[in-house]
PDB file of C-alpha atoms in Angstrom:
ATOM      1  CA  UNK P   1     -33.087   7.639 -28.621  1.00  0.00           C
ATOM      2  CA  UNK P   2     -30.387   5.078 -29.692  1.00  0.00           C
ATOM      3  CA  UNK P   3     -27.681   8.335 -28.996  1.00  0.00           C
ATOM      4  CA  UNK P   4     -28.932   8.200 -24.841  1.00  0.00           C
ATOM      5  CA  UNK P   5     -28.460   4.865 -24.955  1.00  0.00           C
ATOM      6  CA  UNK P   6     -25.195   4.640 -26.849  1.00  0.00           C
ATOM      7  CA  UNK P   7     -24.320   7.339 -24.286  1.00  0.00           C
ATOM      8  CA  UNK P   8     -25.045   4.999 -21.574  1.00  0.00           C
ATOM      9  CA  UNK P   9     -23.665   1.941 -22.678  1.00  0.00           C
ATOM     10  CA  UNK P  10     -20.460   3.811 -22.851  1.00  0.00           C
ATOM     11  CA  UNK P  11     -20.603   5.766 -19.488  1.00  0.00           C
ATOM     12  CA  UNK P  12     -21.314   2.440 -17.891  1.00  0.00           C
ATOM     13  CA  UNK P  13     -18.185   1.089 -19.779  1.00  0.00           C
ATOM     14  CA  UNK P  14     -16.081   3.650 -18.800  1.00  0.00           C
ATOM     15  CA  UNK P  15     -17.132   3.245 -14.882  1.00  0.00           C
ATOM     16  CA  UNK P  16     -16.104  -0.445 -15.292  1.00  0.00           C
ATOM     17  CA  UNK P  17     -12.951   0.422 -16.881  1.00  0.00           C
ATOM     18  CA  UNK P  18     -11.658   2.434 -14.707  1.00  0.00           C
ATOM     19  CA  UNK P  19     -12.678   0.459 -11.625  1.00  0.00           C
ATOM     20  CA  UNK P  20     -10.117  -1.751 -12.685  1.00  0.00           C
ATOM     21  CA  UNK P  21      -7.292   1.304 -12.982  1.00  0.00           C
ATOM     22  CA  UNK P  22      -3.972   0.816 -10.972  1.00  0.00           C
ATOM     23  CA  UNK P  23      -4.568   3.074  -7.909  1.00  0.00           C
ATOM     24  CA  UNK P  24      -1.786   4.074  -5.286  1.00  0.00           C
ATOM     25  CA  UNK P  25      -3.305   3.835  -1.624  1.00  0.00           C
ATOM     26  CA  UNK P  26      -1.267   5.551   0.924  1.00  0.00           C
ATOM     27  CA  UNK P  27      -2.188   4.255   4.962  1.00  0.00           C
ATOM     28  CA  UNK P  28      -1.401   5.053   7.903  1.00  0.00           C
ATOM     29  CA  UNK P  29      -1.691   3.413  11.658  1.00  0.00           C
ATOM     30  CA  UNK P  30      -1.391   5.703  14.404  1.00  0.00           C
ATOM     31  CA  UNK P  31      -1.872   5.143  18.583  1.00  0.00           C
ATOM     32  CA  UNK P  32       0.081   1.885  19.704  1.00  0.00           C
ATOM     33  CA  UNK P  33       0.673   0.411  22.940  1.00  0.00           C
ATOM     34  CA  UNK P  34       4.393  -0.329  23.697  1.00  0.00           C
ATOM     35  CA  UNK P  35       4.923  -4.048  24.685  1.00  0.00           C
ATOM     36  CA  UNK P  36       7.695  -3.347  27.019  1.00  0.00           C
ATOM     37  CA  UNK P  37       6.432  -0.566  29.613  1.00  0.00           C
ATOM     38  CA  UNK P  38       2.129  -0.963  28.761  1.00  0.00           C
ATOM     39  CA  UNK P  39       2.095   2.550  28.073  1.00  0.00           C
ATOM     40  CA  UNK P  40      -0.365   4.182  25.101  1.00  0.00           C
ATOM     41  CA  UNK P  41       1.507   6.182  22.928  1.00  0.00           C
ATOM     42  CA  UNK P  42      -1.150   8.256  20.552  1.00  0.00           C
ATOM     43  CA  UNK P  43       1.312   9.470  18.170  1.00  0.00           C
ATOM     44  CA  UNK P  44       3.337   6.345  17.288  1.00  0.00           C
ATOM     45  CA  UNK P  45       2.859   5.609  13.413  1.00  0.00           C
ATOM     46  CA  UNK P  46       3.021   2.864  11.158  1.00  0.00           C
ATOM     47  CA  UNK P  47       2.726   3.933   7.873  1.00  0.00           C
ATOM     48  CA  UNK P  48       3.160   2.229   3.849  1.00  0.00           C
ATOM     49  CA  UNK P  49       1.717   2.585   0.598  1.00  0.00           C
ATOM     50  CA  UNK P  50       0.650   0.071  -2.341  1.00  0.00           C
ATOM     51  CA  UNK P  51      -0.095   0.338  -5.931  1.00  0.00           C
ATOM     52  CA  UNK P  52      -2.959  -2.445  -7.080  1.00  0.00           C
ATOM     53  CA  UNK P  53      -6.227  -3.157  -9.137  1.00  0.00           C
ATOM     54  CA  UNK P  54      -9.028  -5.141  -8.723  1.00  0.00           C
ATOM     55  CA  UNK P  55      -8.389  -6.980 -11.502  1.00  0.00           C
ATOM     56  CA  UNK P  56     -10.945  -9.999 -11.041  1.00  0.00           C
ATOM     57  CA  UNK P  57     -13.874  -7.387  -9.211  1.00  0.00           C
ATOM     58  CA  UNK P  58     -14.537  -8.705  -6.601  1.00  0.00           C
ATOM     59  CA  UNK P  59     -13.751  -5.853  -4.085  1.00  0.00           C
ATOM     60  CA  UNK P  60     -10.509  -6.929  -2.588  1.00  0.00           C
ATOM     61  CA  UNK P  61      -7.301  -6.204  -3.819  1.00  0.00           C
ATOM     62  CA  UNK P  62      -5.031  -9.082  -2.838  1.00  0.00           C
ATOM     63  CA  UNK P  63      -1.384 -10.247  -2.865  1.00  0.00           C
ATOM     64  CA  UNK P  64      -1.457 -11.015  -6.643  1.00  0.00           C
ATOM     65  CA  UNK P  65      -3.038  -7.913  -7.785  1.00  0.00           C
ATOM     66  CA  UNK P  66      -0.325  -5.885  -6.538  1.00  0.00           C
ATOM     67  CA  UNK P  67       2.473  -4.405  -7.885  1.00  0.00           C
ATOM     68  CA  UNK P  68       4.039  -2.153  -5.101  1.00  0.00           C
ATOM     69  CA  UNK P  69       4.079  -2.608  -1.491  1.00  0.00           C
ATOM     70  CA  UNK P  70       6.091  -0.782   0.901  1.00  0.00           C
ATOM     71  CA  UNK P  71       5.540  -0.767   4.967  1.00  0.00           C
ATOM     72  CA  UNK P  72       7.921   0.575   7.858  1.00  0.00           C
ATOM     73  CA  UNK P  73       9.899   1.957   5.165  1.00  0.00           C
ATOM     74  CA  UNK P  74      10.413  -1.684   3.486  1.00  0.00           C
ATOM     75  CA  UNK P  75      10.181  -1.961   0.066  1.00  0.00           C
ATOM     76  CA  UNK P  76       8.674  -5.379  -0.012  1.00  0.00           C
ATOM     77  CA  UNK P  77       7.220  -5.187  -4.201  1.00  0.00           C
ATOM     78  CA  UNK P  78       8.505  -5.690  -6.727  1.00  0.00           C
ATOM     79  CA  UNK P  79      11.178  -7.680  -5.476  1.00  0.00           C
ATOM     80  CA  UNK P  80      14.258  -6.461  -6.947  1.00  0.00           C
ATOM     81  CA  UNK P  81      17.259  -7.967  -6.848  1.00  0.00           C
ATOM     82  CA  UNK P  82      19.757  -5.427  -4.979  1.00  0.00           C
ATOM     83  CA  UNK P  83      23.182  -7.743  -4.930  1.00  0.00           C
ATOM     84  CA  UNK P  84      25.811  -5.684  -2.844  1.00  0.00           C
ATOM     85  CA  UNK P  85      23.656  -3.154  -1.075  1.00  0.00           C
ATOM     86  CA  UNK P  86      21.189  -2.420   1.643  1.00  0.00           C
ATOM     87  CA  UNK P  87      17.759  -2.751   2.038  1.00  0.00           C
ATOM     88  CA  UNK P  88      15.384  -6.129   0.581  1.00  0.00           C
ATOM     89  CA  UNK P  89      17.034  -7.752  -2.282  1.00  0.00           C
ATOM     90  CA  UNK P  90      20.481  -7.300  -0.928  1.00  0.00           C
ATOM     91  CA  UNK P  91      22.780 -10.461   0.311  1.00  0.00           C
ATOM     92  CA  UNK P  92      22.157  -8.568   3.717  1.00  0.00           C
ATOM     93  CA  UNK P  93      18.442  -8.165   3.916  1.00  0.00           C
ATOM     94  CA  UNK P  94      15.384 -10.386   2.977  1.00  0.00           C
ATOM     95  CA  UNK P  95      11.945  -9.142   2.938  1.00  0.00           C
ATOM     96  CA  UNK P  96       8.520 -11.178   2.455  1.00  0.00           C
ATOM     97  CA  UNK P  97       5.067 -11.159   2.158  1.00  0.00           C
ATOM     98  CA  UNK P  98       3.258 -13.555   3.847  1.00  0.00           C
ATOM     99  CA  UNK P  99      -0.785 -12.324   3.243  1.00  0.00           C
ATOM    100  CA  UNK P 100      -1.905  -9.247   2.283  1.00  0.00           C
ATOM    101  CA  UNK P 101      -5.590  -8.099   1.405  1.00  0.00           C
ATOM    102  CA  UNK P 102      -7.397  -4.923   1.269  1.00  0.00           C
ATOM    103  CA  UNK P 103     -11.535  -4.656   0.824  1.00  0.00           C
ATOM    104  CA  UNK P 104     -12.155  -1.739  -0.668  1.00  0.00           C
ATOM    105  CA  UNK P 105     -14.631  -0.855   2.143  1.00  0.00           C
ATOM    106  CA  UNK P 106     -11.782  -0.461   3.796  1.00  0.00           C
ATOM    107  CA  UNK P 107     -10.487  -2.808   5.494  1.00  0.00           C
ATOM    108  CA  UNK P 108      -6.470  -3.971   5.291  1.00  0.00           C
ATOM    109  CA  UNK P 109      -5.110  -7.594   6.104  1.00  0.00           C
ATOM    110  CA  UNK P 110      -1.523  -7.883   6.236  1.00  0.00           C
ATOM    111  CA  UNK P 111       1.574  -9.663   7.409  1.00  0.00           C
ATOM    112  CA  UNK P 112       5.286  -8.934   6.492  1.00  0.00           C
ATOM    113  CA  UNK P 113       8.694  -9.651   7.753  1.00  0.00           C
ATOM    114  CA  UNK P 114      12.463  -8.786   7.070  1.00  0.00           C
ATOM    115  CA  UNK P 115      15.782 -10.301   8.386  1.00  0.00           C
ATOM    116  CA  UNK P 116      19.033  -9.835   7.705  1.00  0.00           C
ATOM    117  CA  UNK P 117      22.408 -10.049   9.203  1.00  0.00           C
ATOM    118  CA  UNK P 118      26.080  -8.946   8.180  1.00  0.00           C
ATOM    119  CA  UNK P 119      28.266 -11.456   5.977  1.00  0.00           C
ATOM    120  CA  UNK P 120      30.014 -13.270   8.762  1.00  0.00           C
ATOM    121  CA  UNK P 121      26.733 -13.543  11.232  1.00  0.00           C
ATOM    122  CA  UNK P 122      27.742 -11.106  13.823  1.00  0.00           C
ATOM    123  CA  UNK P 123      25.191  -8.826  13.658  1.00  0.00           C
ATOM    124  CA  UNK P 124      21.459  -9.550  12.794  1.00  0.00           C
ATOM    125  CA  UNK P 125      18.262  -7.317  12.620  1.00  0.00           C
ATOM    126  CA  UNK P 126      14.367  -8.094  12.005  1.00  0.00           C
ATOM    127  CA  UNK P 127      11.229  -6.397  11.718  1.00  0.00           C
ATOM    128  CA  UNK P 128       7.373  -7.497  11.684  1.00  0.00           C
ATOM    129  CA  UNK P 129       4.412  -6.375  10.832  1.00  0.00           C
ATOM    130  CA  UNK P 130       1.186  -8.539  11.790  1.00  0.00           C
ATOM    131  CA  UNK P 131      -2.186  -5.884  11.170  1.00  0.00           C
ATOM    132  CA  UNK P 132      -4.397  -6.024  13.908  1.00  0.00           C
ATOM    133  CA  UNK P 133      -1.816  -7.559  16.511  1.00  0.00           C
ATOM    134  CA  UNK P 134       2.196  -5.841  15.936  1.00  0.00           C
ATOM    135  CA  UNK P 135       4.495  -4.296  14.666  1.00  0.00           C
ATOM    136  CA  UNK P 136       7.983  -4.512  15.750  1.00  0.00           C
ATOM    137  CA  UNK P 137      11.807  -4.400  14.745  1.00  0.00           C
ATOM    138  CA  UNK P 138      15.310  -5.225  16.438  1.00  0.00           C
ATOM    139  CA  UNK P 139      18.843  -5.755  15.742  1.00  0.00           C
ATOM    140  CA  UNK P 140      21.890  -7.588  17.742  1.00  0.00           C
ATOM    141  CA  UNK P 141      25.490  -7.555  17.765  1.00  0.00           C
ATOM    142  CA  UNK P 142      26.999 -11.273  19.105  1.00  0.00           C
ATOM    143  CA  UNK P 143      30.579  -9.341  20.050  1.00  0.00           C
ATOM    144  CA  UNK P 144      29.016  -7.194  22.145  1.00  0.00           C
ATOM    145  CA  UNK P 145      26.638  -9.375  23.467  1.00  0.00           C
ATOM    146  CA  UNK P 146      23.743  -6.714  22.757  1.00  0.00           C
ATOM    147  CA  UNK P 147      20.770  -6.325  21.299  1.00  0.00           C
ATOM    148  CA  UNK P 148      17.207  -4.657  21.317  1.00  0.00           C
ATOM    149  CA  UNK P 149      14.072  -5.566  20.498  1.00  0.00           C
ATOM    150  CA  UNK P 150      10.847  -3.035  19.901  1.00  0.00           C
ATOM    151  CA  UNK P 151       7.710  -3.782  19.543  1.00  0.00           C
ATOM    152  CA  UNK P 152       4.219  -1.771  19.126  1.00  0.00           C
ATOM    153  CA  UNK P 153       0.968  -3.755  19.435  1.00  0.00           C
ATOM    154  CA  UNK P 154      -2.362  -2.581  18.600  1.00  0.00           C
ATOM    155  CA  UNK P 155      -5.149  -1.369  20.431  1.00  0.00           C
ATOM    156  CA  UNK P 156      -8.715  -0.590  20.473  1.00  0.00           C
ATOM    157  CA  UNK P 157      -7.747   3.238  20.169  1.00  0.00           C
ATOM    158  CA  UNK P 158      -5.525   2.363  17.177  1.00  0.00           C
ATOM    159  CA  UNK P 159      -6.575   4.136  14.110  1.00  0.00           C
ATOM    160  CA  UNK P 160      -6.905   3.510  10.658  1.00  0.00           C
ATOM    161  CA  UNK P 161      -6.591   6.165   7.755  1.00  0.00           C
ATOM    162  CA  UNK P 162      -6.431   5.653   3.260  1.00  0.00           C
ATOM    163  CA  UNK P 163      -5.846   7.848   1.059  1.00  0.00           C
ATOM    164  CA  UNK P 164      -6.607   6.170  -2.585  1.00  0.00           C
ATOM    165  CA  UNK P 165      -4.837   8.284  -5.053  1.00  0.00           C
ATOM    166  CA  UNK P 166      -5.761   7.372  -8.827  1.00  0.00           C
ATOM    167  CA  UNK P 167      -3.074   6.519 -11.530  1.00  0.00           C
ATOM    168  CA  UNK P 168      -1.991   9.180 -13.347  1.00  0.00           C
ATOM    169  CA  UNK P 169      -3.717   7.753 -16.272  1.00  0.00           C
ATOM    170  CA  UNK P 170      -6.643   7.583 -14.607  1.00  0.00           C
ATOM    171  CA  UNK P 171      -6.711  11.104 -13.306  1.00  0.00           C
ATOM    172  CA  UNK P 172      -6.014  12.200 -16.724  1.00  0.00           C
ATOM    173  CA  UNK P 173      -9.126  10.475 -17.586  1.00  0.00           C
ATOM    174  CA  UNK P 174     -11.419  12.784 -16.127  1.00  0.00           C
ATOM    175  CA  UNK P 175     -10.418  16.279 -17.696  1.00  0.00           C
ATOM    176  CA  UNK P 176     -10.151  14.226 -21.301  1.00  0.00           C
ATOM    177  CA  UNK P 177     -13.646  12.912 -20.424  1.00  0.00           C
ATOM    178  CA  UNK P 178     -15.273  16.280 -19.600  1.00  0.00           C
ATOM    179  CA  UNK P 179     -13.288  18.102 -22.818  1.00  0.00           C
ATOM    180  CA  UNK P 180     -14.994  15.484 -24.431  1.00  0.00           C
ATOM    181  CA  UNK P 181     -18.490  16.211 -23.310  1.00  0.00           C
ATOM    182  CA  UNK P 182     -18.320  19.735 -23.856  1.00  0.00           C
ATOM    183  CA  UNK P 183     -17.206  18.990 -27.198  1.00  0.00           C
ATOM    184  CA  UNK P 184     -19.876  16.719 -28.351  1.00  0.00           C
ATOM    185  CA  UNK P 185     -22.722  19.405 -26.623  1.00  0.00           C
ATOM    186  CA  UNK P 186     -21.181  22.439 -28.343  1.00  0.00           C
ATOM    187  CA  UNK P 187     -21.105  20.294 -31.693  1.00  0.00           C
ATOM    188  CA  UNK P 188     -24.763  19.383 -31.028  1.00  0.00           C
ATOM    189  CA  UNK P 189     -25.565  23.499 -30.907  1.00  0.00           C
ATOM    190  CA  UNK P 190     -24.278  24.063 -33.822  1.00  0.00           C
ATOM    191  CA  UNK P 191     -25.601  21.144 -35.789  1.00  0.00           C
ATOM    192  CA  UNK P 192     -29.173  22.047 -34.516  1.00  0.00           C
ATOM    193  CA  UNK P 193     -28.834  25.730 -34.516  1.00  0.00           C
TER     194      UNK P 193
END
């Protein structure tokens, strides 16, 4: 009797352990309505990924319990310091986070922004993401006197898709666990054979 329930005590510590586990979620947003002509497009994407753990267990994975982020191709965590090149972290381009949840029911909550411009202010670019209302992204030149502005916003025929793909760690969990198991049954035969 006490081995079932020493079994159970640590199956039920292993579920909680791994619940907290680093997981990578891949998403993607697809079917927007362009802002400038009204028009539906069904196979317009916005798409990102994010490595986090539900650290306190509550269900949500917020801001503070992540530790990558990446959307419209923006690497927004960890912020890294990227002095003399492209992209956020550079003298050229600054990216932030201004919410960001995600209920593991399934539901995502976010808001992000870059901007950036060349060293002497001549040309500029930006992009937004708002879930639920936006995305969008443009760029200027002041010589030139042009610039461009797209933006996406969401409909009720937007959709959502996740893909949660465990830590490497974690998936390695699972064979080690079952090895395990078969290990302690076959031991069991031959103790009581």
């Amino acid at each position: 009797m006490k081995k079932y329930l020493l079994s159970a005590v640590l199956s039920l510590a292993g579920l909680s352990a791994a619940h907290a586990e680093p997981r990578v979620w891949h998403f993607t947003y697809r079917g927007f309505v362009d802002a400038a002509t009204g028009v539906f497009n069904p196979q317009m994407e916005l798409k990102g990924e994010f490595v986090g753990e539900d650290r306190n267990a509550d269900g949500v994975v917020t801001l503070d319990e992540l530790s990558y982020f990446e959307s419209q191709g923006h690497r927004f965590l960890p912020k890294v310091a990227n002095p003399g090149g492209s992209g956020c972290g550079s003298h050229y381009l600054s990216c932030s986070v201004y919410n960001f949840s995600y209920a593991l029911t399934g539901q995502l909550d976010y808001t992000v922004g870059t901007h950036g411009a060349d060293e002497f202010y001549n040309r500029w670019w930006f992009s937004d993401t708002v879930t639920g209302s936006h995305f969008s992204q443009g760029s200027g030149d002041i010589f030139h006197e042009e610039n461009w502005v797209s933006r996406y916003n969401w409909s009720d025929k937007t959709t959502f898709s996740m893909l949660s793909v465990p830590e490497p760690t974690t998936a390695l969990m699972l064979p080690a666990g079952l090895a395990l198991m078969y290990w302690v049954r076959a031991r069991r035969r031959t103790l009581f054979a």
